[in-house]
Amino acid sequence: MNRQGTRMRTAIGVAAAAGLALAGLTALPATAAADGLSVQYRTSATGASADQSEPWLKVTNTGSGSLQLSEVKVRYYFKADSASTTYRFACSWAVKGCSNITGTFGTLSQPTATADRYLEIGFTSGAGSLAPGADTGDMQLRFYRSDWQTLNQSDDYSFGAAQTSYASWSKVTATRASTLVWGTAPTGNDPDPDPDPTDPPAEGAALFDDFNYTGHTDPKISEHGWNVRSNAGGPGVPGAVWAPENVTFTSSGGNSVMNLETSTAGSGASTKQTEVLTKATKFKNGTYAARVKFSDAPKSGPDGDHLVQTFFTINDLTAPMADDYSEYDFEYLPNGGWGEPSNILYTTSWETYNPDPWQAVNQHTEGRRSYDGWHDLVLTIDGSSITYFIDGQLFGTHDAAYLPERPMSINFNQWLIDLAGQTSTTPRAYDEQIDYVLHVKDQVLSPAQVAAKVAAYRTAGTTFEDTVPGS
């Protein structure tokens, strides 16, 4: 929560129904997995009807090289109980960790008597890789009706009542890097009808800024819709100020770069934090992207402060627990904080919160490792889910319950949670750098499409564009 000085990380709620209308995969013999992967299936809910369907899965690397699980998607096909019925996904237990497994629902383009929906299982980068011959181990998955009524699974394409122990199952499909490598899909659902992920996206309303400015007083910053923050308030340590003069611009690798410096000498009064945000709250669904350099170490002085380096979108909390609040964060803590002992990256989707007493309604994904250096951050929001990518790899998918109700601003900031991480009074300073920011309204772009669009701006010599209409 970028507006709170202290907070807990509490994920409340379960996965909500998603109706992402993606086309299905085609029939392909399971032997196509000879140099790829295979999928085993079993169920622990064998009845024709059940409180929930329980497709337990294992993915095995049948190839000769390492298999990155973030490249893999597995689909389980089923027949909805009615056209209006929605479903929720949950992970009960997994060897790879439930936090590293995603589940979203889609609608088939060519419904059959036994399938008009599918549950697509994906993996975050935290799931890691599989060596040749290795498998994921148990993924004890389940889904159920949003109204908790009994569901009928006897007419579901992928369901096997007799499969009470793991065995290869060709009625689920798997893709690797968007190529079908396992299983047979319901008849008539052709493979990969979607556009190539590297195809340039259709033109639409967009904000692009290459941060080509001379300094924090450059009048173009305000003309282009940005505010370099100077007003008091959270987040951060009590007594800290937001210092516009600590926002600077330099050239790096032929591109202009915005630098946010946060400094302290161990007291609130000596702490200077930085934030740059859009003046307009006009951004909602679509794609958000930025190239950001996180830093594990200070550029000067002793290390150890509980620092937060960010890229996020947000609107205002109109009242405690207001249901129209929205916030979507990339937050890197190079020295830990919020109870974490070392570096961690959070992506968090917020529904609402109560500041006092603290109560949070959110969903988050975390990566517990160093993210020092430059990273391509992409966030997409459509009508069914919120998806986070880091360096082209899926990092986390969050549910429809956390979709925005109102437009938001786009923000970057760097601040200190507290002064407990480093108690020295020796001055120190930390940098976060931003190469560019992009928002494309109402379009979901792949990371490759984001890169292509940014390259096109730069090839054309365009350093700023804002065609996104006001809210």
CSV table of C-alpha atoms in Angstrom, one decimal:
chain,number,residue,atom,x,y,z
A,1,MET,CA,0.0,0.0,0.0
A,2,ASN,CA,1.9,3.0,-1.2
A,3,ARG,CA,-0.2,5.4,0.8
A,4,GLN,CA,0.5,3.7,4.2
A,5,GLY,CA,3.7,4.1,6.3
A,6,THR,CA,3.3,0.7,7.8
A,7,ARG,CA,1.3,-2.2,6.7
A,8,MET,CA,0.9,-6.0,6.7
A,9,ARG,CA,0.9,-8.2,3.7
A,10,THR,CA,-2.5,-10.0,4.0
A,11,ALA,CA,-4.2,-11.7,1.1
A,12,ILE,CA,-7.9,-12.0,1.7
A,13,GLY,CA,-10.3,-13.9,-0.5
A,14,VAL,CA,-10.0,-16.7,-3.0
A,15,ALA,CA,-9.6,-16.7,-6.7
A,16,ALA,CA,-12.6,-15.2,-8.4
A,17,ALA,CA,-14.3,-16.3,-11.6
A,18,ALA,CA,-12.7,-15.1,-14.8
A,19,GLY,CA,-14.3,-15.2,-18.2
A,20,LEU,CA,-11.3,-14.6,-20.5
A,21,ALA,CA,-12.6,-15.4,-23.9
A,22,LEU,CA,-9.6,-17.2,-25.4
A,23,ALA,CA,-9.8,-19.7,-28.2
A,24,GLY,CA,-9.1,-23.3,-27.4
A,25,LEU,CA,-6.4,-25.6,-28.7
A,26,THR,CA,-6.8,-28.2,-31.4
A,27,ALA,CA,-6.6,-31.9,-31.4
A,28,LEU,CA,-3.0,-33.2,-31.5
A,29,PRO,CA,-1.7,-36.6,-30.7
A,30,ALA,CA,-0.1,-37.0,-27.3
A,31,THR,CA,3.0,-38.4,-29.1
A,32,ALA,CA,3.8,-34.8,-30.0
A,33,ALA,CA,5.3,-34.6,-26.6
A,34,ALA,CA,8.3,-36.8,-27.5
A,35,ASP,CA,10.7,-33.9,-27.1
A,36,GLY,CA,8.7,-31.7,-24.8
A,37,LEU,CA,6.6,-32.5,-21.8
A,38,SER,CA,3.8,-34.8,-20.6
A,39,VAL,CA,1.0,-34.3,-18.2
A,40,GLN,CA,-0.4,-36.8,-15.6
A,41,TYR,CA,-3.8,-36.5,-14.0
A,42,ARG,CA,-5.8,-37.9,-11.2
A,43,THR,CA,-9.0,-36.8,-9.3
A,44,SER,CA,-9.9,-37.1,-5.7
A,45,ALA,CA,-13.5,-36.1,-6.4
A,46,THR,CA,-14.9,-39.1,-8.4
A,47,GLY,CA,-18.6,-38.5,-8.3
A,48,ALA,CA,-20.7,-37.4,-11.2
A,49,SER,CA,-21.6,-34.4,-9.1
A,50,ALA,CA,-19.5,-32.8,-6.4
A,51,ASP,CA,-19.0,-29.8,-4.3
A,52,GLN,CA,-15.9,-29.0,-6.3
A,53,SER,CA,-13.9,-30.6,-9.2
A,54,GLU,CA,-10.4,-31.7,-8.2
A,55,PRO,CA,-8.0,-32.1,-11.1
A,56,TRP,CA,-4.7,-33.0,-9.6
A,57,LEU,CA,-1.8,-32.7,-12.1
A,58,LYS,CA,1.9,-33.4,-12.6
A,59,VAL,CA,4.0,-32.0,-15.5
A,60,THR,CA,7.0,-34.0,-16.5
A,61,ASN,CA,9.9,-32.8,-18.7
A,62,THR,CA,10.3,-35.5,-21.4
A,63,GLY,CA,12.9,-33.5,-23.4
A,64,SER,CA,16.6,-33.4,-23.3
A,65,GLY,CA,17.1,-29.9,-22.0
A,66,SER,CA,15.9,-27.8,-19.0
A,67,LEU,CA,12.2,-26.8,-19.0
A,68,GLN,CA,11.3,-23.4,-17.7
A,69,LEU,CA,7.9,-23.9,-16.1
A,70,SER,CA,6.9,-20.2,-16.7
A,71,GLU,CA,6.7,-21.2,-20.4
A,72,VAL,CA,4.1,-23.9,-19.7
A,73,LYS,CA,0.3,-23.7,-19.8
A,74,VAL,CA,-2.0,-26.6,-19.0
A,75,ARG,CA,-5.7,-26.7,-19.9
A,76,TYR,CA,-8.4,-28.7,-18.3
A,77,TYR,CA,-11.7,-28.7,-20.3
A,78,PHE,CA,-15.2,-28.8,-18.9
A,79,LYS,CA,-18.8,-28.1,-19.6
A,80,ALA,CA,-20.3,-25.2,-17.6
A,81,ASP,CA,-23.5,-26.0,-15.7
A,82,SER,CA,-25.1,-23.1,-17.4
A,83,ALA,CA,-24.1,-20.1,-19.5
A,84,SER,CA,-24.3,-17.8,-16.5
A,85,THR,CA,-22.4,-20.0,-14.1
A,86,THR,CA,-19.0,-18.7,-12.9
A,87,TYR,CA,-16.2,-20.6,-11.2
A,88,ARG,CA,-13.4,-20.0,-8.8
A,89,PHE,CA,-10.0,-21.7,-8.7
A,90,ALA,CA,-7.9,-22.7,-5.7
A,91,CYS,CA,-4.7,-24.6,-5.0
A,92,SER,CA,-4.9,-26.8,-1.9
A,93,TRP,CA,-1.2,-27.9,-2.0
A,94,ALA,CA,1.6,-28.2,-4.4
A,95,VAL,CA,5.3,-29.3,-4.3
A,96,LYS,CA,6.2,-26.2,-6.2
A,97,GLY,CA,4.2,-24.0,-3.9
A,98,CYS,CA,0.6,-22.7,-4.5
A,99,SER,CA,2.0,-19.2,-4.7
A,100,ASN,CA,3.8,-20.2,-7.9
A,101,ILE,CA,0.8,-21.6,-9.6
A,102,THR,CA,-1.9,-19.6,-11.4
A,103,GLY,CA,-5.4,-20.6,-12.5
A,104,THR,CA,-7.6,-18.7,-14.9
A,105,PHE,CA,-10.8,-19.6,-16.8
A,106,GLY,CA,-11.5,-19.2,-20.5
A,107,THR,CA,-14.3,-19.8,-23.0
A,108,LEU,CA,-13.8,-22.1,-26.0
A,109,SER,CA,-14.4,-20.6,-29.4
A,110,GLN,CA,-16.0,-23.8,-30.6
A,111,PRO,CA,-18.1,-25.3,-27.8
A,112,THR,CA,-18.8,-29.1,-27.9
A,113,ALA,CA,-21.2,-31.3,-26.0
A,114,THR,CA,-18.5,-31.9,-23.3
A,115,ALA,CA,-16.6,-28.6,-23.2
A,116,ASP,CA,-17.3,-24.9,-23.5
A,117,ARG,CA,-14.9,-23.7,-20.8
A,118,TYR,CA,-11.4,-24.5,-19.6
A,119,LEU,CA,-9.2,-23.9,-16.6
A,120,GLU,CA,-5.7,-22.8,-17.6
A,121,ILE,CA,-2.9,-23.5,-15.2
A,122,GLY,CA,0.3,-21.5,-15.4
A,123,PHE,CA,3.4,-21.0,-13.4
A,124,THR,CA,5.2,-17.9,-12.1
A,125,SER,CA,9.0,-17.6,-12.4
A,126,GLY,CA,9.2,-18.8,-8.8
A,127,ALA,CA,8.3,-22.3,-9.9
A,128,GLY,CA,11.7,-22.6,-11.5
A,129,SER,CA,12.7,-25.2,-14.0
A,130,LEU,CA,12.6,-29.0,-14.5
A,131,ALA,CA,15.6,-31.0,-15.4
A,132,PRO,CA,15.2,-33.7,-18.1
A,133,GLY,CA,13.0,-36.5,-16.6
A,134,ALA,CA,11.9,-34.5,-13.6
A,135,ASP,CA,8.3,-33.6,-12.7
A,136,THR,CA,6.6,-30.9,-10.7
A,137,GLY,CA,5.3,-33.3,-8.1
A,138,ASP,CA,1.7,-33.0,-6.9
A,139,MET,CA,-0.4,-30.0,-7.8
A,140,GLN,CA,-3.6,-30.5,-5.8
A,141,LEU,CA,-5.9,-28.2,-7.6
A,142,ARG,CA,-9.6,-27.6,-7.4
A,143,PHE,CA,-12.4,-25.3,-8.8
A,144,TYR,CA,-16.0,-24.8,-7.7
A,145,ARG,CA,-19.0,-22.8,-8.6
A,146,SER,CA,-19.0,-19.2,-7.3
A,147,ASP,CA,-22.4,-19.7,-5.7
A,148,TRP,CA,-21.1,-22.9,-4.0
A,149,GLN,CA,-23.8,-25.0,-5.5
A,150,THR,CA,-23.1,-28.6,-6.4
A,151,LEU,CA,-21.5,-28.9,-9.9
A,152,ASN,CA,-22.0,-31.6,-12.5
A,153,GLN,CA,-18.7,-33.0,-13.8
A,154,SER,CA,-19.9,-36.2,-15.5
A,155,ASP,CA,-20.2,-34.4,-18.8
A,156,ASP,CA,-16.8,-32.7,-18.6
A,157,TYR,CA,-14.3,-33.5,-21.4
A,158,SER,CA,-11.2,-33.7,-19.2
A,159,PHE,CA,-12.8,-35.5,-16.2
A,160,GLY,CA,-12.0,-39.1,-15.5
A,161,ALA,CA,-13.9,-40.7,-12.7
A,162,ALA,CA,-11.7,-43.8,-12.7
A,163,GLN,CA,-8.5,-41.8,-12.5
A,164,THR,CA,-7.8,-42.2,-8.8
A,165,SER,CA,-4.0,-42.4,-9.3
A,166,TYR,CA,-1.7,-40.5,-11.5
A,167,ALA,CA,-1.4,-41.5,-15.2
A,168,SER,CA,-0.8,-39.8,-18.5
A,169,TRP,CA,-3.9,-38.1,-19.6
A,170,SER,CA,-4.3,-36.8,-23.2
A,171,LYS,CA,-7.6,-35.0,-22.4
A,172,VAL,CA,-5.7,-32.2,-20.9
A,173,THR,CA,-3.4,-30.1,-23.2
A,174,ALA,CA,-0.1,-28.4,-22.5
A,175,THR,CA,1.7,-25.7,-24.5
A,176,ARG,CA,5.3,-24.6,-24.1
A,177,ALA,CA,6.1,-21.1,-25.3
A,178,SER,CA,2.6,-21.0,-27.0
A,179,THR,CA,3.3,-24.3,-29.0
A,180,LEU,CA,1.0,-27.2,-28.3
A,181,VAL,CA,3.2,-30.2,-27.1
A,182,TRP,CA,0.8,-32.4,-25.2
A,183,GLY,CA,-2.8,-33.7,-25.4
A,184,THR,CA,-5.9,-33.6,-27.5
A,185,ALA,CA,-8.3,-30.6,-27.2
A,186,PRO,CA,-12.0,-30.8,-27.8
A,187,THR,CA,-12.9,-31.0,-31.5
A,188,GLY,CA,-12.9,-27.9,-33.6
A,189,ASN,CA,-10.7,-25.7,-31.4
A,190,ASP,CA,-7.9,-24.8,-33.6
A,191,PRO,CA,-4.4,-24.1,-32.3
A,192,ASP,CA,-3.1,-20.6,-31.5
A,193,PRO,CA,-5.7,-18.5,-33.4
A,194,ASP,CA,-4.5,-15.5,-31.5
A,195,PRO,CA,-2.1,-12.9,-33.0
A,196,ASP,CA,1.6,-13.6,-32.9
A,197,PRO,CA,2.8,-12.1,-29.6
A,198,THR,CA,5.5,-10.1,-31.5
A,199,ASP,CA,3.0,-8.6,-33.9
A,200,PRO,CA,2.7,-4.8,-33.3
A,201,PRO,CA,-0.5,-3.9,-31.5
A,202,ALA,CA,-3.3,-2.0,-33.2
A,203,GLU,CA,-3.0,1.8,-32.7
A,204,GLY,CA,-4.9,3.1,-29.7
A,205,ALA,CA,-4.8,5.8,-27.1
A,206,ALA,CA,-1.5,5.7,-25.3
A,207,LEU,CA,0.9,7.5,-22.9
A,208,PHE,CA,4.6,7.2,-23.6
A,209,ASP,CA,7.3,9.1,-21.9
A,210,ASP,CA,11.1,8.7,-22.4
A,211,PHE,CA,11.8,11.1,-19.5
A,212,ASN,CA,13.8,13.4,-21.7
A,213,TYR,CA,14.0,16.4,-19.3
A,214,THR,CA,16.7,18.7,-18.1
A,215,GLY,CA,15.8,18.6,-14.4
A,216,HIS,CA,13.0,18.7,-11.9
A,217,THR,CA,12.2,22.3,-12.7
A,218,ASP,CA,11.9,21.7,-16.5
A,219,PRO,CA,8.4,23.2,-17.4
A,220,LYS,CA,7.8,20.3,-19.8
A,221,ILE,CA,7.4,17.9,-16.9
A,222,SER,CA,4.2,19.7,-15.8
A,223,GLU,CA,3.1,20.3,-19.4
A,224,HIS,CA,3.3,16.5,-20.0
A,225,GLY,CA,1.1,15.8,-17.0
A,226,TRP,CA,3.6,14.9,-14.3
A,227,ASN,CA,3.9,16.1,-10.7
A,228,VAL,CA,7.2,16.0,-8.9
A,229,ARG,CA,6.0,15.5,-5.4
A,230,SER,CA,6.9,18.1,-2.6
A,231,ASN,CA,3.8,17.9,-0.4
A,232,ALA,CA,4.0,16.2,3.0
A,233,GLY,CA,2.4,12.9,4.0
A,234,GLY,CA,3.0,9.2,3.8
A,235,PRO,CA,4.3,6.7,3.0
A,236,GLY,CA,7.6,6.7,4.8
A,237,VAL,CA,9.2,7.5,8.2
A,238,PRO,CA,7.6,10.3,10.3
A,239,GLY,CA,9.3,13.6,9.7
A,240,ALA,CA,10.6,12.7,6.2
A,241,VAL,CA,10.1,15.2,3.3
A,242,TRP,CA,9.5,14.6,-0.4
A,243,ALA,CA,12.4,16.3,-2.2
A,244,PRO,CA,11.8,17.4,-5.8
A,245,GLU,CA,15.5,18.3,-6.2
A,246,ASN,CA,16.4,14.7,-5.7
A,247,VAL,CA,14.7,13.8,-9.0
A,248,THR,CA,17.3,14.2,-11.8
A,249,PHE,CA,17.6,13.2,-15.4
A,250,THR,CA,20.7,11.8,-17.2
A,251,SER,CA,21.6,10.0,-20.4
A,252,SER,CA,22.4,6.3,-20.3
A,253,GLY,CA,23.0,4.1,-23.4
A,254,GLY,CA,21.6,6.8,-25.7
A,255,ASN,CA,18.3,7.0,-23.8
A,256,SER,CA,17.4,9.6,-21.2
A,257,VAL,CA,16.8,8.2,-17.7
A,258,MET,CA,15.0,9.5,-14.6
A,259,ASN,CA,16.7,9.0,-11.3
A,260,LEU,CA,14.9,9.0,-7.9
A,261,GLU,CA,17.3,9.5,-5.0
A,262,THR,CA,16.3,8.8,-1.4
A,263,SER,CA,18.7,9.7,1.4
A,264,THR,CA,18.9,9.7,5.2
A,265,ALA,CA,21.3,10.2,8.1
A,266,GLY,CA,19.2,8.0,10.4
A,267,SER,CA,16.5,10.3,11.5
A,268,GLY,CA,13.1,11.4,10.1
A,269,ALA,CA,14.3,15.0,9.8
A,270,SER,CA,17.3,14.0,7.7
A,271,THR,CA,15.3,11.7,5.4
A,272,LYS,CA,14.5,12.8,1.8
A,273,GLN,CA,12.2,10.7,-0.3
A,274,THR,CA,11.2,11.0,-4.0
A,275,GLU,CA,8.0,10.5,-6.0
A,276,VAL,CA,6.9,11.3,-9.5
A,277,LEU,CA,3.2,10.8,-10.5
A,278,THR,CA,0.7,11.8,-13.1
A,279,LYS,CA,-1.5,14.7,-12.2
A,280,ALA,CA,-4.5,13.0,-14.0
A,281,THR,CA,-6.3,9.9,-12.6
A,282,LYS,CA,-7.4,8.6,-16.1
A,283,PHE,CA,-5.8,5.2,-16.4
A,284,LYS,CA,-7.7,2.0,-16.0
A,285,ASN,CA,-7.8,-1.2,-18.1
A,286,GLY,CA,-5.0,-1.9,-20.6
A,287,THR,CA,-1.2,-2.3,-20.4
A,288,TYR,CA,1.2,-0.6,-18.1
A,289,ALA,CA,5.0,-1.0,-18.7
A,290,ALA,CA,8.2,0.6,-17.4
A,291,ARG,CA,11.9,-0.3,-17.5
A,292,VAL,CA,13.2,0.2,-14.0
A,293,LYS,CA,16.6,-0.2,-12.4
A,294,PHE,CA,16.4,-1.5,-8.8
A,295,SER,CA,19.4,-1.2,-6.6
A,296,ASP,CA,20.5,-3.5,-3.8
A,297,ALA,CA,23.2,-1.3,-2.5
A,298,PRO,CA,23.3,2.5,-1.7
A,299,LYS,CA,25.3,4.7,-4.0
A,300,SER,CA,27.0,6.1,-0.9
A,301,GLY,CA,27.1,5.3,2.8
A,302,PRO,CA,26.2,2.2,4.8
A,303,ASP,CA,23.7,-0.3,3.5
A,304,GLY,CA,20.7,-1.9,5.3
A,305,ASP,CA,17.8,0.5,5.3
A,306,HIS,CA,14.3,-0.9,4.7
A,307,LEU,CA,13.8,0.8,1.4
A,308,VAL,CA,10.9,0.5,-1.1
A,309,GLN,CA,11.4,1.0,-4.8
A,310,THR,CA,8.2,1.1,-6.9
A,311,PHE,CA,6.2,1.4,-10.0
A,312,PHE,CA,2.4,1.4,-9.4
A,313,THR,CA,-1.0,2.7,-10.3
A,314,ILE,CA,-3.5,4.0,-7.6
A,315,ASN,CA,-6.6,6.0,-6.8
A,316,ASP,CA,-7.7,7.5,-3.6
A,317,LEU,CA,-9.4,5.7,-0.7
A,318,THR,CA,-12.7,7.6,-0.3
A,319,ALA,CA,-13.5,5.9,3.0
A,320,PRO,CA,-12.2,2.9,5.1
A,321,MET,CA,-12.9,-0.3,3.2
A,322,ALA,CA,-14.4,1.6,0.2
A,323,ASP,CA,-15.0,-0.9,-2.5
A,324,ASP,CA,-14.0,1.5,-5.4
A,325,TYR,CA,-10.4,1.7,-4.3
A,326,SER,CA,-7.8,0.3,-6.6
A,327,GLU,CA,-4.0,-0.1,-6.5
A,328,TYR,CA,-1.6,-2.3,-8.5
A,329,ASP,CA,2.1,-2.4,-7.3
A,330,PHE,CA,5.5,-3.5,-8.2
A,331,GLU,CA,7.5,-3.0,-5.0
A,332,TYR,CA,11.1,-4.1,-4.4
A,333,LEU,CA,12.5,-4.2,-0.9
A,334,PRO,CA,16.3,-4.7,-1.4
A,335,ASN,CA,16.9,-5.1,2.4
A,336,GLY,CA,13.6,-6.6,3.4
A,337,GLY,CA,11.0,-5.0,5.6
A,338,TRP,CA,7.4,-5.7,6.6
A,339,GLY,CA,8.7,-8.7,8.5
A,340,GLU,CA,10.9,-10.0,5.6
A,341,PRO,CA,14.6,-10.5,6.4
A,342,SER,CA,16.1,-9.9,3.0
A,343,ASN,CA,15.4,-8.8,-0.6
A,344,ILE,CA,11.9,-9.5,-1.9
A,345,LEU,CA,9.8,-8.2,-4.8
A,346,TYR,CA,6.0,-7.9,-4.4
A,347,THR,CA,3.3,-7.5,-7.0
A,348,THR,CA,0.1,-6.7,-5.2
A,349,SER,CA,-3.5,-6.1,-6.4
A,350,TRP,CA,-5.7,-4.2,-4.0
A,351,GLU,CA,-9.4,-4.2,-3.5
A,352,THR,CA,-9.5,-2.0,-0.4
A,353,TYR,CA,-8.2,-1.5,3.1
A,354,ASN,CA,-8.9,0.1,6.5
A,355,PRO,CA,-6.0,2.2,7.8
A,356,ASP,CA,-7.0,2.0,11.5
A,357,PRO,CA,-7.3,-0.7,12.7
A,358,TRP,CA,-5.3,-2.1,9.8
A,359,GLN,CA,-7.2,-4.5,7.5
A,360,ALA,CA,-6.1,-5.3,4.0
A,361,VAL,CA,-8.0,-6.9,1.1
A,362,ASN,CA,-5.5,-7.8,-1.6
A,363,GLN,CA,-3.8,-10.5,-3.5
A,364,HIS,CA,0.0,-10.7,-3.9
A,365,THR,CA,2.8,-12.6,-5.5
A,366,GLU,CA,6.4,-12.4,-4.2
A,367,GLY,CA,9.8,-13.3,-5.4
A,368,ARG,CA,12.4,-13.8,-2.7
A,369,ARG,CA,15.7,-13.0,-4.4
A,370,SER,CA,17.8,-10.2,-5.6
A,371,TYR,CA,16.3,-8.0,-8.4
A,372,ASP,CA,19.3,-5.7,-8.6
A,373,GLY,CA,19.7,-4.1,-12.0
A,374,TRP,CA,17.4,-3.2,-15.0
A,375,HIS,CA,14.1,-5.0,-15.4
A,376,ASP,CA,11.2,-4.7,-17.8
A,377,LEU,CA,8.0,-4.5,-15.8
A,378,VAL,CA,4.6,-5.1,-17.5
A,379,LEU,CA,1.2,-5.1,-15.9
A,380,THR,CA,-2.0,-5.9,-17.9
A,381,ILE,CA,-5.6,-5.4,-16.7
A,382,ASP,CA,-8.6,-6.7,-18.7
A,383,GLY,CA,-12.1,-7.7,-17.8
A,384,SER,CA,-11.1,-10.9,-16.1
A,385,SER,CA,-7.7,-10.7,-14.4
A,386,ILE,CA,-4.6,-8.7,-13.5
A,387,THR,CA,-1.3,-10.1,-14.8
A,388,TYR,CA,2.3,-9.1,-13.9
A,389,PHE,CA,5.3,-9.9,-16.0
A,390,ILE,CA,9.0,-9.4,-15.2
A,391,ASP,CA,11.6,-9.5,-18.0
A,392,GLY,CA,9.1,-11.2,-20.4
A,393,GLN,CA,8.2,-13.9,-17.9
A,394,LEU,CA,4.9,-14.4,-16.1
A,395,PHE,CA,5.3,-13.4,-12.5
A,396,GLY,CA,1.7,-13.5,-11.2
A,397,THR,CA,-1.9,-13.5,-12.2
A,398,HIS,CA,-4.5,-12.0,-9.8
A,399,ASP,CA,-8.2,-12.5,-9.8
A,400,ALA,CA,-11.3,-10.6,-11.1
A,401,ALA,CA,-12.3,-9.7,-7.5
A,402,TYR,CA,-9.4,-7.1,-7.6
A,403,LEU,CA,-10.2,-5.4,-10.9
A,404,PRO,CA,-10.4,-1.5,-10.8
A,405,GLU,CA,-13.7,0.3,-10.5
A,406,ARG,CA,-12.3,3.8,-11.1
A,407,PRO,CA,-9.4,5.3,-13.1
A,408,MET,CA,-6.0,5.7,-11.5
A,409,SER,CA,-2.8,7.7,-11.6
A,410,ILE,CA,0.7,6.3,-12.6
A,411,ASN,CA,3.4,6.6,-10.0
A,412,PHE,CA,7.0,5.9,-9.2
A,413,ASN,CA,8.5,6.5,-5.8
A,414,GLN,CA,11.3,5.5,-3.4
A,415,TRP,CA,10.9,5.7,0.3
A,416,LEU,CA,11.9,4.2,3.7
A,417,ILE,CA,9.5,2.0,5.7
A,418,ASP,CA,11.4,2.7,8.9
A,419,LEU,CA,14.8,3.4,10.3
A,420,ALA,CA,15.3,0.0,12.0
A,421,GLY,CA,17.2,-1.6,9.2
A,422,GLN,CA,20.3,0.6,9.6
A,423,THR,CA,20.6,2.7,12.8
A,424,SER,CA,23.8,4.5,11.8
A,425,THR,CA,23.7,8.3,11.6
A,426,THR,CA,26.2,8.3,8.7
A,427,PRO,CA,24.6,9.8,5.6
A,428,ARG,CA,23.6,7.4,2.8
A,429,ALA,CA,21.7,7.6,-0.4
A,430,TYR,CA,19.9,5.1,-2.7
A,431,ASP,CA,18.9,5.4,-6.4
A,432,GLU,CA,16.0,4.0,-8.4
A,433,GLN,CA,16.2,4.7,-12.2
A,434,ILE,CA,13.4,4.7,-14.8
A,435,ASP,CA,14.1,4.5,-18.5
A,436,TYR,CA,10.5,4.9,-19.9
A,437,VAL,CA,6.9,4.4,-19.0
A,438,LEU,CA,4.1,3.2,-21.4
A,439,HIS,CA,0.3,2.8,-21.0
A,440,VAL,CA,-1.9,1.6,-23.8
A,441,LYS,CA,-5.6,2.1,-23.0
A,442,ASP,CA,-7.9,-1.0,-23.2
A,443,GLN,CA,-5.3,-3.2,-25.0
A,444,VAL,CA,-3.6,-6.2,-23.5
A,445,LEU,CA,0.0,-6.3,-25.0
A,446,SER,CA,2.5,-9.1,-24.6
A,447,PRO,CA,5.9,-8.1,-23.2
A,448,ALA,CA,7.2,-8.5,-26.8
A,449,GLN,CA,4.6,-6.1,-28.1
A,450,VAL,CA,5.5,-3.6,-25.4
A,451,ALA,CA,9.2,-3.8,-26.5
A,452,ALA,CA,8.2,-3.4,-30.2
A,453,LYS,CA,6.0,-0.4,-29.4
A,454,VAL,CA,8.7,1.3,-27.4
A,455,ALA,CA,11.3,0.6,-30.1
A,456,ALA,CA,8.9,2.2,-32.7
A,457,TYR,CA,8.6,5.4,-30.6
A,458,ARG,CA,12.3,5.7,-30.3
A,459,THR,CA,12.9,4.9,-34.0
A,460,ALA,CA,10.5,7.7,-34.8
A,461,GLY,CA,12.3,10.1,-32.4
A,462,THR,CA,9.1,10.4,-30.2
A,463,THR,CA,10.1,11.2,-26.6
A,464,PHE,CA,6.5,11.9,-25.4
A,465,GLU,CA,3.0,11.1,-26.4
A,466,ASP,CA,-0.3,11.3,-24.5
A,467,THR,CA,-3.5,10.5,-26.4
A,468,VAL,CA,-5.3,9.0,-23.4
A,469,PRO,CA,-8.5,10.9,-22.9
A,470,GLY,CA,-9.3,12.4,-19.5
A,471,SER,CA,-11.5,10.5,-17.1
